[in-house]
Amino acid sequence: SQQGEEDPQALSIQEGENATMNCSYKTSINNLQWYRQNSGRGLVHLILIRSNEREKHSGRLRVTLDTSKKSSSLLITASRAADTASYFCATAIAGGTSYGKLTFGQGTILTVHP
Amino acid sequence: DAGVIQSPRHEVTEMGQEVTLRCKPISGHDYLFWYRQTMMRGLELLIYFNNNVPIDDSGMPEDRFSAKMPNASFSTLKIQPSEPRDSAVYFCASSNRDRVLPQYFGPGTRLLVL
């Protein structure tokens, strides 16, 4: 089963509104990352939050991490039509032999209407 | 830096043919990852290398798939013989030894097996 699962699967909003996407995971992590994928393109890294951090900001992005609930959220404020894309969370599992490996969720498709 | 380079960008082939996908990672990166993305299964990690050595190939579907990394600047993913169910977008990504740094994705190879 997927280590990371995003919710909702699809989100449709108007330009200027905020968009919130959630990610849940199952095992202990070293860090959690969020990626964006525009249609027909490769994934682009947005932000990384370590397991000992609770919140992180980057421009219009805000990420929170709750390790007790094994969940994270990505908030995009004042959304723009250009934010239309799929958003994926990816987890780096703590310890073991999986050093460097990320496990991706199924993604949230965000549509921002002008 | 040109980023991760993949070739070809598109490949159409007939069932039973051999397919070779190529990847050039970002210079200085010592991790290289091969992913496959489909609508049904999402983004799946096939195999990854560290310092040209395969670390985890548990995601390789079957013996028809093989991957090599003969040097730090080149990797191939080969499918022989190809089948229609192999149709997908194949991504290559690279990162360096610091586990907190993100993975950088190439533009992908869109493979269609008829």
CSV table of C-alpha atoms in Angstrom, one decimal:
chain,number,residue,atom,x,y,z
A,1,SER,CA,0.0,0.0,0.0
A,2,GLN,CA,1.1,3.6,-0.5
A,3,GLN,CA,3.2,5.1,2.2
A,4,GLY,CA,1.7,8.5,1.5
A,5,GLU,CA,-1.9,9.2,0.6
A,6,GLU,CA,-3.2,12.6,-0.4
A,7,ASP,CA,-6.6,14.0,0.3
A,8,PRO,CA,-8.6,15.2,-1.5
A,9,GLN,CA,-7.9,13.5,-4.8
A,10,ALA,CA,-9.1,16.6,-6.7
A,11,LEU,CA,-9.6,20.2,-5.6
A,12,SER,CA,-11.2,23.0,-7.7
A,13,ILE,CA,-11.1,26.6,-6.5
A,14,GLN,CA,-11.2,30.2,-7.7
A,15,GLU,CA,-8.2,32.3,-8.2
A,16,GLY,CA,-7.3,34.1,-4.9
A,17,GLU,CA,-8.7,31.4,-2.7
A,18,ASN,CA,-6.5,29.2,-0.5
A,19,ALA,CA,-5.9,25.6,-1.3
A,20,THR,CA,-5.2,22.9,1.3
A,21,MET,CA,-4.0,19.4,0.6
A,22,ASN,CA,-3.4,16.7,3.1
A,23,CYS,CA,-1.1,13.7,3.2
A,24,SER,CA,-1.1,10.8,5.6
A,25,TYR,CA,1.7,8.2,5.9
A,26,LYS,CA,2.2,5.0,7.8
A,27,THR,CA,5.8,4.6,9.1
A,28,SER,CA,8.3,6.8,10.8
A,29,ILE,CA,9.9,9.3,8.5
A,30,ASN,CA,13.1,11.3,8.3
A,31,ASN,CA,11.5,14.0,6.2
A,32,LEU,CA,8.5,14.7,4.1
A,33,GLN,CA,8.6,16.6,0.8
A,34,TRP,CA,6.0,18.1,-1.5
A,35,TYR,CA,6.3,18.1,-5.3
A,36,ARG,CA,4.3,19.7,-8.1
A,37,GLN,CA,3.7,18.2,-11.5
A,38,ASN,CA,2.4,20.2,-14.4
A,39,SER,CA,0.6,18.3,-17.1
A,40,GLY,CA,3.1,16.4,-19.2
A,41,ARG,CA,6.1,17.5,-17.2
A,42,GLY,CA,8.4,16.0,-14.5
A,43,LEU,CA,8.0,16.6,-10.8
A,44,VAL,CA,9.4,19.7,-9.3
A,45,HIS,CA,10.4,19.9,-5.6
A,46,LEU,CA,8.5,22.6,-3.6
A,47,ILE,CA,9.4,22.2,0.0
A,48,LEU,CA,10.9,19.8,2.5
A,49,ILE,CA,10.0,19.5,6.2
A,50,ARG,CA,12.1,17.4,8.6
A,51,SER,CA,10.6,15.1,11.2
A,52,ASN,CA,11.7,17.4,14.0
A,53,GLU,CA,9.9,20.4,12.4
A,54,ARG,CA,6.3,21.3,12.8
A,55,GLU,CA,5.8,24.1,10.3
A,56,LYS,CA,7.7,25.5,7.3
A,57,HIS,CA,7.0,28.4,4.9
A,58,SER,CA,8.2,29.2,1.4
A,59,GLY,CA,6.6,32.1,-0.3
A,60,ARG,CA,2.9,31.3,-0.6
A,61,LEU,CA,3.4,27.8,0.6
A,62,ARG,CA,2.9,26.6,4.2
A,63,VAL,CA,3.6,23.1,5.2
A,64,THR,CA,2.7,21.5,8.6
A,65,LEU,CA,3.8,18.2,9.9
A,66,ASP,CA,2.2,16.2,12.8
A,67,THR,CA,4.3,13.1,13.4
A,68,SER,CA,1.9,11.9,16.2
A,69,LYS,CA,-0.8,11.7,13.6
A,70,LYS,CA,1.5,10.8,10.7
A,71,SER,CA,0.1,13.6,8.6
A,72,SER,CA,1.1,16.7,6.8
A,73,SER,CA,-0.7,19.5,5.0
A,74,LEU,CA,0.2,21.8,2.2
A,75,LEU,CA,-1.5,25.2,2.1
A,76,ILE,CA,-1.2,27.4,-1.0
A,77,THR,CA,-2.4,30.9,-0.2
A,78,ALA,CA,-3.8,33.4,-2.7
A,79,SER,CA,-3.9,30.8,-5.5
A,80,ARG,CA,-3.2,31.6,-9.1
A,81,ALA,CA,-4.3,29.9,-12.3
A,82,ALA,CA,-0.6,29.0,-12.7
A,83,ASP,CA,-0.8,26.9,-9.6
A,84,THR,CA,-3.0,24.4,-11.5
A,85,ALA,CA,-1.1,21.1,-11.3
A,86,SER,CA,-0.9,17.8,-9.4
A,87,TYR,CA,0.7,17.9,-6.0
A,88,PHE,CA,2.4,14.9,-4.4
A,89,CYS,CA,3.8,14.3,-1.0
A,90,ALA,CA,6.8,12.0,-0.7
A,91,THR,CA,8.2,10.5,2.5
A,92,ALA,CA,11.8,9.5,3.3
A,93,ILE,CA,11.6,6.6,5.7
A,94,ALA,CA,13.8,6.8,8.8
A,95,GLY,CA,16.6,4.3,9.2
A,96,GLY,CA,16.9,1.0,7.5
A,97,THR,CA,18.4,0.4,4.1
A,98,SER,CA,16.2,2.9,2.3
A,99,TYR,CA,18.6,5.8,2.5
A,100,GLY,CA,17.8,8.3,-0.2
A,101,LYS,CA,14.6,6.6,-1.2
A,102,LEU,CA,11.3,8.5,-1.4
A,103,THR,CA,7.9,7.0,-1.5
A,104,PHE,CA,5.2,9.1,-3.3
A,105,GLY,CA,1.5,9.4,-2.7
A,106,GLN,CA,-1.1,9.3,-5.4
A,107,GLY,CA,-1.4,13.1,-5.6
A,108,THR,CA,-4.0,15.8,-5.5
A,109,ILE,CA,-5.1,17.4,-8.7
A,110,LEU,CA,-5.6,21.1,-8.1
A,111,THR,CA,-7.5,23.3,-10.6
A,112,VAL,CA,-7.5,27.0,-10.1
A,113,HIS,CA,-10.1,28.9,-12.2
A,114,PRO,CA,-9.3,32.4,-13.3
B,1,ASP,CA,23.3,23.1,-15.2
B,2,ALA,CA,21.0,21.5,-17.8
B,3,GLY,CA,19.2,19.4,-15.2
B,4,VAL,CA,18.4,15.8,-15.6
B,5,ILE,CA,18.3,14.8,-19.3
B,6,GLN,CA,16.2,12.0,-20.6
B,7,SER,CA,16.0,10.5,-24.1
B,8,PRO,CA,14.0,9.8,-26.1
B,9,ARG,CA,11.1,12.1,-25.0
B,10,HIS,CA,8.6,9.9,-26.8
B,11,GLU,CA,8.8,6.3,-27.9
B,12,VAL,CA,6.3,4.3,-29.9
B,13,THR,CA,7.1,0.6,-30.4
B,14,GLU,CA,5.4,-2.7,-31.1
B,15,MET,CA,5.0,-5.4,-28.7
B,16,GLY,CA,8.0,-7.7,-28.5
B,17,GLN,CA,10.5,-5.0,-29.4
B,18,GLU,CA,13.4,-3.9,-27.2
B,19,VAL,CA,13.1,-0.5,-25.7
B,20,THR,CA,16.1,1.5,-24.2
B,21,LEU,CA,15.5,4.6,-22.2
B,22,ARG,CA,18.5,6.9,-21.3
B,23,CYS,CA,19.2,9.3,-18.5
B,24,LYS,CA,22.0,11.7,-17.7
B,25,PRO,CA,21.8,12.9,-14.0
B,26,ILE,CA,22.9,16.3,-12.7
B,27,SER,CA,26.6,16.5,-12.4
B,28,GLY,CA,27.8,15.7,-8.9
B,29,HIS,CA,24.7,13.8,-7.9
B,30,ASP,CA,25.4,10.3,-6.7
B,31,TYR,CA,21.9,9.0,-6.4
B,32,LEU,CA,19.9,8.1,-9.5
B,33,PHE,CA,16.3,6.9,-9.5
B,34,TRP,CA,14.0,5.4,-12.2
B,35,TYR,CA,10.3,5.8,-11.8
B,36,ARG,CA,7.2,4.8,-13.8
B,37,GLN,CA,4.0,6.7,-13.8
B,38,THR,CA,0.6,5.5,-14.9
B,39,MET,CA,-2.9,6.6,-14.2
B,40,MET,CA,-3.8,3.3,-12.5
B,41,ARG,CA,-0.7,2.9,-10.3
B,42,GLY,CA,0.6,6.4,-9.9
B,43,LEU,CA,4.3,7.0,-9.5
B,44,GLU,CA,6.3,3.9,-8.8
B,45,LEU,CA,10.0,3.6,-7.9
B,46,LEU,CA,11.5,0.9,-10.1
B,47,ILE,CA,15.2,1.0,-9.1
B,48,TYR,CA,17.7,3.3,-7.6
B,49,PHE,CA,21.5,3.6,-7.7
B,50,ASN,CA,24.1,5.1,-5.3
B,51,ASN,CA,27.5,5.7,-6.7
B,52,ASN,CA,26.6,3.7,-9.8
B,53,VAL,CA,25.6,0.6,-7.7
B,54,PRO,CA,22.0,-0.6,-7.7
B,55,ILE,CA,20.7,-0.3,-4.1
B,56,ASP,CA,17.1,-1.4,-4.4
B,57,ASP,CA,15.5,-3.0,-7.4
B,58,SER,CA,12.5,-4.4,-5.7
B,59,GLY,CA,10.2,-2.2,-7.8
B,60,MET,CA,11.3,-3.7,-11.1
B,61,PRO,CA,8.3,-5.4,-12.4
B,62,GLU,CA,9.9,-8.6,-13.8
B,63,ASP,CA,12.9,-9.9,-15.6
B,64,ARG,CA,12.0,-8.1,-18.8
B,65,PHE,CA,13.2,-4.9,-17.1
B,66,SER,CA,16.9,-4.2,-16.5
B,67,ALA,CA,18.8,-1.1,-15.5
B,68,LYS,CA,22.4,-0.2,-15.7
B,69,MET,CA,24.6,2.7,-14.6
B,70,PRO,CA,28.0,2.2,-16.2
B,71,ASN,CA,29.3,5.6,-15.0
B,72,ALA,CA,28.3,8.6,-12.9
B,73,SER,CA,26.8,10.4,-15.9
B,74,PHE,CA,24.7,7.8,-17.6
B,75,SER,CA,22.1,5.2,-16.9
B,76,THR,CA,19.8,3.1,-19.1
B,77,LEU,CA,16.5,1.3,-18.4
B,78,LYS,CA,15.8,-1.5,-20.9
B,79,ILE,CA,12.6,-3.4,-21.5
B,80,GLN,CA,13.0,-6.6,-23.5
B,81,PRO,CA,10.6,-7.8,-24.8
B,82,SER,CA,8.1,-4.9,-24.4
B,83,GLU,CA,4.4,-5.4,-23.8
B,84,PRO,CA,1.4,-3.0,-24.0
B,85,ARG,CA,1.1,-2.9,-20.3
B,86,ASP,CA,4.5,-1.3,-20.1
B,87,SER,CA,3.0,1.9,-21.7
B,88,ALA,CA,3.7,4.7,-19.2
B,89,VAL,CA,5.8,7.7,-18.6
B,90,TYR,CA,9.2,6.8,-17.3
B,91,PHE,CA,11.1,9.4,-15.2
B,92,CYS,CA,14.7,9.6,-14.1
B,93,ALA,CA,15.6,11.6,-11.1
B,94,SER,CA,18.9,12.4,-9.3
B,95,SER,CA,20.0,13.7,-5.9
B,96,ASN,CA,23.1,13.9,-3.9
B,97,ARG,CA,24.3,12.2,-0.7
B,98,ASP,CA,22.6,14.5,1.7
B,99,ARG,CA,19.3,12.8,2.5
B,100,VAL,CA,17.5,16.1,3.1
B,101,LEU,CA,18.1,17.4,-0.4
B,102,PRO,CA,15.3,16.9,-3.0
B,103,GLN,CA,15.2,14.7,-6.0
B,104,TYR,CA,15.5,16.5,-9.4
B,105,PHE,CA,13.3,14.9,-12.1
B,106,GLY,CA,13.9,14.8,-15.8
B,107,PRO,CA,11.1,15.6,-18.3
B,108,GLY,CA,10.3,11.9,-18.7
B,109,THR,CA,10.0,9.5,-21.6
B,110,ARG,CA,6.4,8.7,-22.7
B,111,LEU,CA,6.4,5.1,-23.9
B,112,LEU,CA,3.6,3.6,-25.9
B,113,VAL,CA,3.8,-0.1,-26.7
B,114,LEU,CA,1.3,-1.2,-29.4
